Amino acid sequence: KKKKKKRNQFNMLTRVILSVLVAVLLFNAIEGKSRLLSQNKHVTSSAVGWNGHAKYAVDGNTGGTYFKDWCYHSQENASPKFFTIDLGRAYNINKVVIHNRVDCCVGRLNGATVYVHTATGEHQCGQIINQHKTNAVGCANQKSRYVTVRKAGTLTLCEVQVYGH
């Protein structure tokens, strides 16, 4: 009887481990399909300040030093402040990674919100509350052609990377 109970416990543990393994493999398969979609795509933005054109935020340079690596910078009195990437066609958006400025003004990224534009309207992926050098926001594989970052205050984006499939 004890051997049968141990065998049942072993079988249950084996099933749990296999279930977790399958879940991890499926997640990795979905993530594995994900690729960078935004580099050198067409962008639009609110008015530009400090010569920080929107194209700098999709040029592949994640350095973050403003006058060396260049970043998008909204004009202080522009309202609203926005930055939109046109991916050319709709993709399932997995995540958006935003690279922050590192030489000054890092807190400007706090409060930036990422949106995708689906067939049913605009949907919020997430908001950056406590900025870092690199900030990732998940978008739950929502199908979208356009990705927008918006903020009430000055918006500085050194690189915006949209990943999906």
C-alpha positions as CSV (number, residue, x, y, z in Angstrom):
1,K,0.0,0.0,0.0
2,K,2.9,2.4,0.9
3,K,4.6,1.6,-2.5
4,K,1.4,2.4,-4.4
5,K,0.9,5.7,-2.5
6,K,4.6,6.7,-3.2
7,R,4.1,5.7,-6.9
8,N,0.9,7.9,-7.1
9,Q,2.8,10.8,-5.5
10,F,5.6,10.3,-7.9
11,N,3.2,10.1,-10.9
12,M,1.5,13.3,-9.8
13,L,4.8,15.1,-9.3
14,T,5.9,13.9,-12.8
15,R,2.7,15.3,-14.3
16,V,3.2,18.7,-12.6
17,I,6.8,18.9,-13.8
18,L,5.7,17.9,-17.3
19,S,2.9,20.5,-17.3
20,V,5.3,23.2,-16.2
21,L,7.8,22.1,-18.8
22,V,5.2,22.2,-21.6
23,A,4.1,25.7,-20.5
24,V,7.7,26.9,-20.5
25,L,8.3,25.4,-24.0
26,L,5.1,27.0,-25.3
27,F,5.9,30.4,-23.9
28,N,9.4,30.1,-25.4
29,A,8.0,29.1,-28.7
30,I,5.8,32.2,-28.8
31,E,8.6,34.4,-27.6
32,G,10.9,32.8,-30.1
33,K,8.7,33.9,-33.0
34,S,8.9,37.5,-31.7
35,R,11.2,39.8,-33.6
36,L,12.1,43.4,-33.8
37,L,9.6,45.2,-36.0
38,S,10.2,48.9,-35.5
39,Q,13.7,49.7,-36.6
40,N,13.8,52.4,-39.3
41,K,9.9,52.4,-39.7
42,H,7.9,55.6,-40.4
43,V,7.2,57.6,-37.3
44,T,5.1,60.7,-36.4
45,S,5.3,62.8,-33.3
46,S,4.3,66.0,-31.6
47,A,6.4,69.0,-32.2
48,V,10.2,68.4,-31.8
49,G,12.4,70.2,-29.4
50,W,16.2,70.4,-29.1
51,N,16.7,68.9,-32.6
52,G,15.5,65.5,-31.3
53,H,13.7,64.2,-34.4
54,A,11.3,61.2,-34.1
55,K,13.4,59.1,-36.5
56,Y,16.2,59.0,-33.9
57,A,14.0,56.8,-31.7
58,V,13.9,54.0,-34.3
59,D,17.4,54.2,-35.7
60,G,18.8,51.2,-33.8
61,N,21.0,53.2,-31.4
62,T,20.2,52.4,-27.8
63,G,23.0,54.4,-26.3
64,G,21.0,57.1,-24.4
65,T,23.5,59.9,-24.4
66,Y,21.5,62.7,-26.1
67,F,24.0,64.7,-28.2
68,K,26.1,61.6,-29.0
69,D,23.5,58.9,-29.7
70,W,20.5,61.3,-30.4
71,C,17.0,60.7,-29.1
72,Y,13.4,61.9,-29.8
73,H,12.6,65.0,-27.7
74,S,9.2,66.6,-27.6
75,Q,8.9,70.4,-27.6
76,E,8.1,71.5,-24.0
77,N,4.9,73.5,-24.9
78,A,3.5,70.9,-27.3
79,S,0.3,69.3,-26.2
80,P,-0.3,66.4,-26.2
81,K,3.2,64.8,-26.4
82,F,3.1,61.7,-28.5
83,F,5.3,59.4,-30.6
84,T,3.7,56.9,-33.0
85,I,5.4,54.1,-35.1
86,D,3.7,52.8,-38.2
87,L,4.9,49.2,-38.6
88,G,3.6,49.1,-42.2
89,R,1.0,46.4,-41.5
90,A,-0.6,44.8,-38.4
91,Y,1.4,42.4,-36.3
92,N,0.8,40.6,-33.0
93,I,2.6,43.0,-30.6
94,N,4.4,41.1,-27.8
95,K,6.2,43.9,-26.1
96,V,7.6,47.4,-26.4
97,V,11.0,48.2,-25.1
98,I,11.9,51.8,-24.5
99,H,15.5,52.9,-23.9
100,N,15.8,56.0,-21.7
101,R,18.2,58.9,-21.8
102,V,21.2,58.3,-19.4
103,D,23.0,61.6,-19.4
104,C,20.2,63.8,-18.0
105,C,16.5,64.0,-17.2
106,V,15.9,60.3,-16.7
107,G,12.7,60.9,-14.8
108,R,11.0,62.3,-17.9
109,L,10.1,58.8,-18.9
110,N,8.0,58.3,-15.8
111,G,4.3,58.4,-16.7
112,A,4.9,57.5,-20.4
113,T,2.1,55.2,-21.5
114,V,2.3,52.7,-24.4
115,Y,-0.8,52.1,-26.6
116,V,-1.6,49.9,-29.6
117,H,-4.3,50.6,-32.1
118,T,-6.4,47.6,-32.9
119,A,-9.5,47.1,-35.0
120,T,-11.7,47.9,-31.9
121,G,-9.8,51.0,-30.9
122,E,-6.9,52.2,-28.9
123,H,-5.7,49.9,-26.1
124,Q,-3.2,50.6,-23.3
125,C,-0.4,48.1,-23.0
126,G,1.1,49.7,-19.9
127,Q,2.7,52.7,-18.3
128,I,6.2,53.3,-17.1
129,I,6.1,54.3,-13.4
130,N,9.7,53.9,-12.2
131,Q,11.9,54.4,-15.2
132,H,15.1,52.5,-15.9
133,K,17.7,52.6,-18.7
134,T,15.7,49.9,-20.4
135,N,11.9,49.6,-19.9
136,A,9.7,46.8,-21.2
137,V,5.9,47.0,-21.5
138,G,3.9,43.9,-22.5
139,C,1.2,44.2,-25.1
140,A,-0.4,40.7,-24.8
141,N,0.0,39.9,-28.5
142,Q,-2.6,42.4,-29.5
143,K,-2.8,42.9,-33.3
144,S,-1.8,46.4,-34.4
145,R,-0.1,48.4,-37.1
146,Y,0.5,51.4,-34.9
147,V,2.2,51.8,-31.5
148,T,2.0,55.1,-29.6
149,V,3.8,56.4,-26.6
150,R,2.1,59.4,-24.9
151,K,2.9,61.5,-21.9
152,A,1.6,64.7,-20.3
153,G,5.0,66.2,-19.7
154,T,8.2,66.4,-21.8
155,L,8.8,63.1,-23.7
156,T,12.3,61.9,-24.4
157,L,12.8,58.5,-26.1
158,C,16.2,57.3,-27.1
159,E,15.0,54.1,-28.8
160,V,11.6,52.4,-29.0
161,Q,11.7,48.8,-30.0
162,V,8.5,47.0,-30.9
163,Y,8.6,43.2,-30.8
164,G,6.0,40.9,-32.3
165,H,5.2,38.4,-35.0
